Amino acid sequence: MYTIRYNHRSPESATSLEAAKRIVRREAGVSRLSLYPATDAVYCWRSAADQAAHSGGSRAYATIESDAQRAQH
């Protein structure tokens, strides 16, 4: 199970990483995301320009976190 956390609304869940990315793309209204896979989550930005402007991760559009990653906190 994967948890999707947004910076603008309540989290939701998905059964796979690919499903989670599809959900985030649909919510963001984009066909592609700029992603950074970190040890704690996959950080998602609406574009590479957004990622470059806010590369620290705190302003990512969403994060996708697996159950295993959540268990490491």
PDB file of N, CA, C and O in Angstrom, residues 6-64:
ATOM      1  N   TYR A   6      -0.479  15.243  -0.053  1.00  0.00           N
ATOM      2  CA  TYR A   6      -0.470  16.485  -0.816  1.00  0.00           C
ATOM      3  C   TYR A   6      -0.206  17.648   0.115  1.00  0.00           C
ATOM      4  O   TYR A   6      -0.478  17.561   1.305  1.00  0.00           O
ATOM      5  N   ASN A   7       0.263  18.746  -0.451  1.00  0.00           N
ATOM      6  CA  ASN A   7       0.458  19.940   0.366  1.00  0.00           C
ATOM      7  C   ASN A   7      -0.792  20.805   0.391  1.00  0.00           C
ATOM      8  O   ASN A   7      -0.811  21.846   1.008  1.00  0.00           O
ATOM      9  N   HIS A   8      -1.873  20.359  -0.265  1.00  0.00           N
ATOM     10  CA  HIS A   8      -3.073  21.186  -0.365  1.00  0.00           C
ATOM     11  C   HIS A   8      -4.365  20.469   0.028  1.00  0.00           C
ATOM     12  O   HIS A   8      -5.431  21.072  -0.010  1.00  0.00           O
ATOM     13  N   ARG A   9      -4.299  19.182   0.392  1.00  0.00           N
ATOM     14  CA  ARG A   9      -5.515  18.481   0.797  1.00  0.00           C
ATOM     15  C   ARG A   9      -5.181  17.197   1.531  1.00  0.00           C
ATOM     16  O   ARG A   9      -4.023  16.848   1.691  1.00  0.00           O
ATOM     17  N   SER A  10      -6.179  16.461   1.930  1.00  0.00           N
ATOM     18  CA  SER A  10      -5.999  15.226   2.700  1.00  0.00           C
ATOM     19  C   SER A  10      -5.279  14.158   1.883  1.00  0.00           C
ATOM     20  O   SER A  10      -5.382  14.128   0.654  1.00  0.00           O
ATOM     21  N   PRO A  11      -4.587  13.249   2.561  1.00  0.00           N
ATOM     22  CA  PRO A  11      -3.894  12.170   1.851  1.00  0.00           C
ATOM     23  C   PRO A  11      -4.875  11.148   1.284  1.00  0.00           C
ATOM     24  O   PRO A  11      -6.047  11.104   1.649  1.00  0.00           O
ATOM     25  N   GLU A  12      -4.393  10.343   0.366  1.00  0.00           N
ATOM     26  CA  GLU A  12      -5.153   9.217  -0.157  1.00  0.00           C
ATOM     27  C   GLU A  12      -4.212   8.046  -0.353  1.00  0.00           C
ATOM     28  O   GLU A  12      -3.009   8.177  -0.179  1.00  0.00           O
ATOM     29  N   SER A  13      -4.747   6.900  -0.709  1.00  0.00           N
ATOM     30  CA  SER A  13      -3.901   5.718  -0.829  1.00  0.00           C
ATOM     31  C   SER A  13      -4.036   5.092  -2.205  1.00  0.00           C
ATOM     32  O   SER A  13      -4.990   5.350  -2.940  1.00  0.00           O
ATOM     33  N   ALA A  14      -3.061   4.251  -2.538  1.00  0.00           N
ATOM     34  CA  ALA A  14      -3.025   3.514  -3.802  1.00  0.00           C
ATOM     35  C   ALA A  14      -2.405   2.152  -3.533  1.00  0.00           C
ATOM     36  O   ALA A  14      -1.651   1.977  -2.576  1.00  0.00           O
ATOM     37  N   THR A  15      -2.705   1.198  -4.382  1.00  0.00           N
ATOM     38  CA  THR A  15      -2.209  -0.164  -4.183  1.00  0.00           C
ATOM     39  C   THR A  15      -0.825  -0.397  -4.778  1.00  0.00           C
ATOM     40  O   THR A  15      -0.182  -1.387  -4.438  1.00  0.00           O
ATOM     41  N   SER A  16      -0.363   0.492  -5.653  1.00  0.00           N
ATOM     42  CA  SER A  16       0.967   0.336  -6.242  1.00  0.00           C
ATOM     43  C   SER A  16       1.581   1.712  -6.489  1.00  0.00           C
ATOM     44  O   SER A  16       0.868   2.726  -6.507  1.00  0.00           O
ATOM     45  N   LEU A  17       2.875   1.737  -6.701  1.00  0.00           N
ATOM     46  CA  LEU A  17       3.562   2.991  -6.980  1.00  0.00           C
ATOM     47  C   LEU A  17       3.060   3.582  -8.291  1.00  0.00           C
ATOM     48  O   LEU A  17       2.828   4.790  -8.393  1.00  0.00           O
ATOM     49  N   GLU A  18       2.878   2.747  -9.304  1.00  0.00           N
ATOM     50  CA  GLU A  18       2.388   3.244 -10.598  1.00  0.00           C
ATOM     51  C   GLU A  18       0.990   3.840 -10.459  1.00  0.00           C
ATOM     52  O   GLU A  18       0.699   4.889 -11.034  1.00  0.00           O
ATOM     53  N   ALA A  19       0.129   3.190  -9.700  1.00  0.00           N
ATOM     54  CA  ALA A  19      -1.213   3.726  -9.471  1.00  0.00           C
ATOM     55  C   ALA A  19      -1.128   5.061  -8.733  1.00  0.00           C
ATOM     56  O   ALA A  19      -1.865   6.000  -9.053  1.00  0.00           O
ATOM     57  N   ALA A  20      -0.246   5.155  -7.765  1.00  0.00           N
ATOM     58  CA  ALA A  20      -0.078   6.399  -7.015  1.00  0.00           C
ATOM     59  C   ALA A  20       0.384   7.528  -7.938  1.00  0.00           C
ATOM     60  O   ALA A  20      -0.124   8.649  -7.850  1.00  0.00           O
ATOM     61  N   LYS A  21       1.322   7.247  -8.823  1.00  0.00           N
ATOM     62  CA  LYS A  21       1.791   8.278  -9.761  1.00  0.00           C
ATOM     63  C   LYS A  21       0.663   8.718 -10.690  1.00  0.00           C
ATOM     64  O   LYS A  21       0.534   9.910 -10.979  1.00  0.00           O
ATOM     65  N   ARG A  22      -0.170   7.780 -11.153  1.00  0.00           N
ATOM     66  CA  ARG A  22      -1.317   8.139 -12.001  1.00  0.00           C
ATOM     67  C   ARG A  22      -2.274   9.053 -11.250  1.00  0.00           C
ATOM     68  O   ARG A  22      -2.772  10.047 -11.799  1.00  0.00           O
ATOM     69  N   ILE A  23      -2.539   8.735  -9.994  1.00  0.00           N
ATOM     70  CA  ILE A  23      -3.440   9.552  -9.176  1.00  0.00           C
ATOM     71  C   ILE A  23      -2.878  10.967  -9.017  1.00  0.00           C
ATOM     72  O   ILE A  23      -3.607  11.950  -9.161  1.00  0.00           O
ATOM     73  N   VAL A  24      -1.589  11.079  -8.735  1.00  0.00           N
ATOM     74  CA  VAL A  24      -0.973  12.404  -8.560  1.00  0.00           C
ATOM     75  C   VAL A  24      -1.001  13.177  -9.870  1.00  0.00           C
ATOM     76  O   VAL A  24      -1.320  14.374  -9.882  1.00  0.00           O
ATOM     77  N   ARG A  25      -0.690  12.524 -11.001  1.00  0.00           N
ATOM     78  CA  ARG A  25      -0.742  13.213 -12.301  1.00  0.00           C
ATOM     79  C   ARG A  25      -2.146  13.749 -12.567  1.00  0.00           C
ATOM     80  O   ARG A  25      -2.314  14.891 -13.005  1.00  0.00           O
ATOM     81  N   ARG A  26      -3.152  12.931 -12.299  1.00  0.00           N
ATOM     82  CA  ARG A  26      -4.539  13.353 -12.515  1.00  0.00           C
ATOM     83  C   ARG A  26      -4.889  14.535 -11.602  1.00  0.00           C
ATOM     84  O   ARG A  26      -5.469  15.527 -12.049  1.00  0.00           O
ATOM     85  N   GLU A  27      -4.533  14.458 -10.330  1.00  0.00           N
ATOM     86  CA  GLU A  27      -4.809  15.544  -9.383  1.00  0.00           C
ATOM     87  C   GLU A  27      -4.090  16.826  -9.792  1.00  0.00           C
ATOM     88  O   GLU A  27      -4.639  17.919  -9.678  1.00  0.00           O
ATOM     89  N   ALA A  28      -2.855  16.697 -10.283  1.00  0.00           N
ATOM     90  CA  ALA A  28      -2.060  17.860 -10.681  1.00  0.00           C
ATOM     91  C   ALA A  28      -2.463  18.408 -12.044  1.00  0.00           C
ATOM     92  O   ALA A  28      -2.089  19.521 -12.400  1.00  0.00           O
ATOM     93  N   GLY A  29      -3.179  17.612 -12.835  1.00  0.00           N
ATOM     94  CA  GLY A  29      -3.587  18.053 -14.160  1.00  0.00           C
ATOM     95  C   GLY A  29      -2.451  18.076 -15.160  1.00  0.00           C
ATOM     96  O   GLY A  29      -2.415  18.919 -16.053  1.00  0.00           O
ATOM     97  N   VAL A  30      -1.500  17.151 -14.990  1.00  0.00           N
ATOM     98  CA  VAL A  30      -0.348  17.078 -15.895  1.00  0.00           C
ATOM     99  C   VAL A  30      -0.207  15.661 -16.440  1.00  0.00           C
ATOM    100  O   VAL A  30      -0.695  14.702 -15.844  1.00  0.00           O
ATOM    101  N   SER A  31       0.482  15.537 -17.570  1.00  0.00           N
ATOM    102  CA  SER A  31       0.716  14.209 -18.137  1.00  0.00           C
ATOM    103  C   SER A  31       2.025  13.602 -17.654  1.00  0.00           C
ATOM    104  O   SER A  31       2.219  12.397 -17.751  1.00  0.00           O
ATOM    105  N   ARG A  32       2.918  14.452 -17.142  1.00  0.00           N
ATOM    106  CA  ARG A  32       4.206  13.981 -16.615  1.00  0.00           C
ATOM    107  C   ARG A  32       4.518  14.719 -15.327  1.00  0.00           C
ATOM    108  O   ARG A  32       4.212  15.893 -15.189  1.00  0.00           O
ATOM    109  N   LEU A  33       5.170  14.005 -14.427  1.00  0.00           N
ATOM    110  CA  LEU A  33       5.631  14.600 -13.175  1.00  0.00           C
ATOM    111  C   LEU A  33       7.150  14.636 -13.168  1.00  0.00           C
ATOM    112  O   LEU A  33       7.801  13.837 -13.838  1.00  0.00           O
ATOM    113  N   SER A  34       7.710  15.516 -12.408  1.00  0.00           N
ATOM    114  CA  SER A  34       9.132  15.496 -12.125  1.00  0.00           C
ATOM    115  C   SER A  34       9.283  14.816 -10.768  1.00  0.00           C
ATOM    116  O   SER A  34       8.690  15.262  -9.776  1.00  0.00           O
ATOM    117  N   LEU A  35      10.032  13.722 -10.729  1.00  0.00           N
ATOM    118  CA  LEU A  35      10.106  12.888  -9.529  1.00  0.00           C
ATOM    119  C   LEU A  35      11.513  12.845  -8.950  1.00  0.00           C
ATOM    120  O   LEU A  35      12.494  12.876  -9.682  1.00  0.00           O
ATOM    121  N   TYR A  36      11.578  12.735  -7.646  1.00  0.00           N
ATOM    122  CA  TYR A  36      12.842  12.484  -6.951  1.00  0.00           C
ATOM    123  C   TYR A  36      12.599  11.356  -5.957  1.00  0.00           C
ATOM    124  O   TYR A  36      11.905  11.538  -4.954  1.00  0.00           O
ATOM    125  N   PRO A  37      13.140  10.160  -6.242  1.00  0.00           N
ATOM    126  CA  PRO A  37      12.973   9.034  -5.311  1.00  0.00           C
ATOM    127  C   PRO A  37      13.994   9.118  -4.170  1.00  0.00           C
ATOM    128  O   PRO A  37      15.177   8.889  -4.373  1.00  0.00           O
ATOM    129  N   ALA A  38      13.557   9.480  -2.995  1.00  0.00           N
ATOM    130  CA  ALA A  38      14.416   9.558  -1.812  1.00  0.00           C
ATOM    131  C   ALA A  38      14.188   8.328  -0.944  1.00  0.00           C
ATOM    132  O   ALA A  38      13.322   7.512  -1.223  1.00  0.00           O
ATOM    133  N   THR A  39      14.950   8.192   0.112  1.00  0.00           N
ATOM    134  CA  THR A  39      14.791   7.032   0.990  1.00  0.00           C
ATOM    135  C   THR A  39      13.496   7.074   1.783  1.00  0.00           C
ATOM    136  O   THR A  39      12.961   6.026   2.139  1.00  0.00           O
ATOM    137  N   ASP A  40      12.974   8.273   2.050  1.00  0.00           N
ATOM    138  CA  ASP A  40      11.755   8.379   2.860  1.00  0.00           C
ATOM    139  C   ASP A  40      10.473   8.439   2.040  1.00  0.00           C
ATOM    140  O   ASP A  40       9.395   8.165   2.565  1.00  0.00           O
ATOM    141  N   ALA A  41      10.544   8.799   0.755  1.00  0.00           N
ATOM    142  CA  ALA A  41       9.355   8.918  -0.093  1.00  0.00           C
ATOM    143  C   ALA A  41       9.801   9.271  -1.509  1.00  0.00           C
ATOM    144  O   ALA A  41      10.959   9.617  -1.744  1.00  0.00           O
ATOM    145  N   VAL A  42       8.856   9.206  -2.439  1.00  0.00           N
ATOM    146  CA  VAL A  42       9.066   9.730  -3.787  1.00  0.00           C
ATOM    147  C   VAL A  42       8.447  11.120  -3.800  1.00  0.00           C
ATOM    148  O   VAL A  42       7.251  11.276  -3.529  1.00  0.00           O
ATOM    149  N   TYR A  43       9.251  12.136  -4.063  1.00  0.00           N
ATOM    150  CA  TYR A  43       8.782  13.510  -4.094  1.00  0.00           C
ATOM    151  C   TYR A  43       8.331  13.835  -5.515  1.00  0.00           C
ATOM    152  O   TYR A  43       9.037  13.509  -6.474  1.00  0.00           O
ATOM    153  N   CYS A  44       7.176  14.475  -5.641  1.00  0.00           N
ATOM    154  CA  CYS A  44       6.560  14.746  -6.939  1.00  0.00           C
ATOM    155  C   CYS A  44       6.333  16.241  -7.122  1.00  0.00           C
ATOM    156  O   CYS A  44       5.702  16.879  -6.275  1.00  0.00           O
ATOM    157  N   TRP A  45       6.808  16.784  -8.233  1.00  0.00           N
ATOM    158  CA  TRP A  45       6.549  18.161  -8.612  1.00  0.00           C
ATOM    159  C   TRP A  45       5.795  18.162  -9.932  1.00  0.00           C
ATOM    160  O   TRP A  45       5.915  17.232 -10.725  1.00  0.00           O
ATOM    161  N   ARG A  46       5.045  19.200 -10.194  1.00  0.00           N
ATOM    162  CA  ARG A  46       4.271  19.291 -11.433  1.00  0.00           C
ATOM    163  C   ARG A  46       5.159  19.466 -12.657  1.00  0.00           C
ATOM    164  O   ARG A  46       4.743  19.125 -13.763  1.00  0.00           O
ATOM    165  N   SER A  47       6.373  19.970 -12.491  1.00  0.00           N
ATOM    166  CA  SER A  47       7.281  20.173 -13.623  1.00  0.00           C
ATOM    167  C   SER A  47       8.721  20.196 -13.124  1.00  0.00           C
ATOM    168  O   SER A  47       8.968  20.373 -11.924  1.00  0.00           O
ATOM    169  N   ALA A  48       9.653  20.059 -14.056  1.00  0.00           N
ATOM    170  CA  ALA A  48      11.067  20.152 -13.702  1.00  0.00           C
ATOM    171  C   ALA A  48      11.403  21.560 -13.208  1.00  0.00           C
ATOM    172  O   ALA A  48      12.235  21.730 -12.316  1.00  0.00           O
ATOM    173  N   ALA A  49      10.738  22.574 -13.755  1.00  0.00           N
ATOM    174  CA  ALA A  49      10.969  23.952 -13.306  1.00  0.00           C
ATOM    175  C   ALA A  49      10.516  24.126 -11.854  1.00  0.00           C
ATOM    176  O   ALA A  49      11.212  24.775 -11.065  1.00  0.00           O
ATOM    177  N   ASP A  50       9.366  23.544 -11.501  1.00  0.00           N
ATOM    178  CA  ASP A  50       8.920  23.599 -10.100  1.00  0.00           C
ATOM    179  C   ASP A  50       9.913  22.897  -9.185  1.00  0.00           C
ATOM    180  O   ASP A  50      10.210  23.377  -8.096  1.00  0.00           O
ATOM    181  N   GLN A  51      10.431  21.766  -9.638  1.00  0.00           N
ATOM    182  CA  GLN A  51      11.408  21.035  -8.825  1.00  0.00           C
ATOM    183  C   GLN A  51      12.681  21.845  -8.650  1.00  0.00           C
ATOM    184  O   GLN A  51      13.231  21.917  -7.552  1.00  0.00           O
ATOM    185  N   ALA A  52      13.153  22.474  -9.717  1.00  0.00           N
ATOM    186  CA  ALA A  52      14.376  23.282  -9.637  1.00  0.00           C
ATOM    187  C   ALA A  52      14.189  24.476  -8.699  1.00  0.00           C
ATOM    188  O   ALA A  52      15.096  24.832  -7.951  1.00  0.00           O
ATOM    189  N   ALA A  53      12.997  25.052  -8.713  1.00  0.00           N
ATOM    190  CA  ALA A  53      12.729  26.215  -7.869  1.00  0.00           C
ATOM    191  C   ALA A  53      12.566  25.841  -6.398  1.00  0.00           C
ATOM    192  O   ALA A  53      12.834  26.652  -5.519  1.00  0.00           O
ATOM    193  N   HIS A  54      12.142  24.603  -6.144  1.00  0.00           N
ATOM    194  CA  HIS A  54      11.860  24.163  -4.775  1.00  0.00           C
ATOM    195  C   HIS A  54      12.442  22.775  -4.545  1.00  0.00           C
ATOM    196  O   HIS A  54      11.737  21.850  -4.147  1.00  0.00           O
ATOM    197  N   SER A  55      13.728  22.621  -4.788  1.00  0.00           N
ATOM    198  CA  SER A  55      14.359  21.300  -4.766  1.00  0.00           C
ATOM    199  C   SER A  55      14.480  20.689  -3.378  1.00  0.00           C
ATOM    200  O   SER A  55      14.766  19.505  -3.249  1.00  0.00           O
ATOM    201  N   GLY A  56      14.229  21.446  -2.334  1.00  0.00           N
ATOM    202  CA  GLY A  56      14.363  20.916  -0.987  1.00  0.00           C
ATOM    203  C   GLY A  56      13.330  19.870  -0.609  1.00  0.00           C
ATOM    204  O   GLY A  56      13.510  19.127   0.334  1.00  0.00           O
ATOM    205  N   GLY A  57      12.244  19.802  -1.329  1.00  0.00           N
ATOM    206  CA  GLY A  57      11.231  18.801  -1.064  1.00  0.00           C
ATOM    207  C   GLY A  57      10.055  19.301  -0.251  1.00  0.00           C
ATOM    208  O   GLY A  57       8.967  18.755  -0.353  1.00  0.00           O
ATOM    209  N   SER A  58      10.247  20.339   0.536  1.00  0.00           N
ATOM    210  CA  SER A  58       9.154  20.819   1.379  1.00  0.00           C
ATOM    211  C   SER A  58       8.025  21.439   0.560  1.00  0.00           C
ATOM    212  O   SER A  58       6.897  21.524   1.028  1.00  0.00           O
ATOM    213  N   ARG A  59       8.305  21.854  -0.652  1.00  0.00           N
ATOM    214  CA  ARG A  59       7.290  22.456  -1.517  1.00  0.00           C
ATOM    215  C   ARG A  59       6.898  21.530  -2.669  1.00  0.00           C
ATOM    216  O   ARG A  59       6.317  21.978  -3.652  1.00  0.00           O
ATOM    217  N   ALA A  60       7.205  20.245  -2.546  1.00  0.00           N
ATOM    218  CA  ALA A  60       6.788  19.289  -3.571  1.00  0.00           C
ATOM    219  C   ALA A  60       5.267  19.276  -3.638  1.00  0.00           C
ATOM    220  O   ALA A  60       4.589  19.481  -2.631  1.00  0.00           O
ATOM    221  N   TYR A  61       4.727  19.029  -4.819  1.00  0.00           N
ATOM    222  CA  TYR A  61       3.273  18.967  -4.976  1.00  0.00           C
ATOM    223  C   TYR A  61       2.695  17.830  -4.147  1.00  0.00           C
ATOM    224  O   TYR A  61       1.653  17.974  -3.520  1.00  0.00           O
ATOM    225  N   ALA A  62       3.394  16.696  -4.138  1.00  0.00           N
ATOM    226  CA  ALA A  62       2.936  15.530  -3.371  1.00  0.00           C
ATOM    227  C   ALA A  62       4.126  14.639  -3.058  1.00  0.00           C
ATOM    228  O   ALA A  62       5.181  14.736  -3.682  1.00  0.00           O
ATOM    229  N   THR A  63       3.944  13.777  -2.081  1.00  0.00           N
ATOM    230  CA  THR A  63       4.911  12.713  -1.811  1.00  0.00           C
ATOM    231  C   THR A  63       4.162  11.390  -1.826  1.00  0.00           C
ATOM    232  O   THR A  63       2.982  11.322  -1.470  1.00  0.00           O
ATOM    233  N   ILE A  64       4.873  10.350  -2.261  1.00  0.00           N
ATOM    234  CA  ILE A  64       4.319   8.998  -2.282  1.00  0.00           C
ATOM    235  C   ILE A  64       5.198   8.158  -1.369  1.00  0.00           C
ATOM    236  O   ILE A  64       6.409   8.060  -1.588  1.00  0.00           O
TER     237      ILE A  64
END
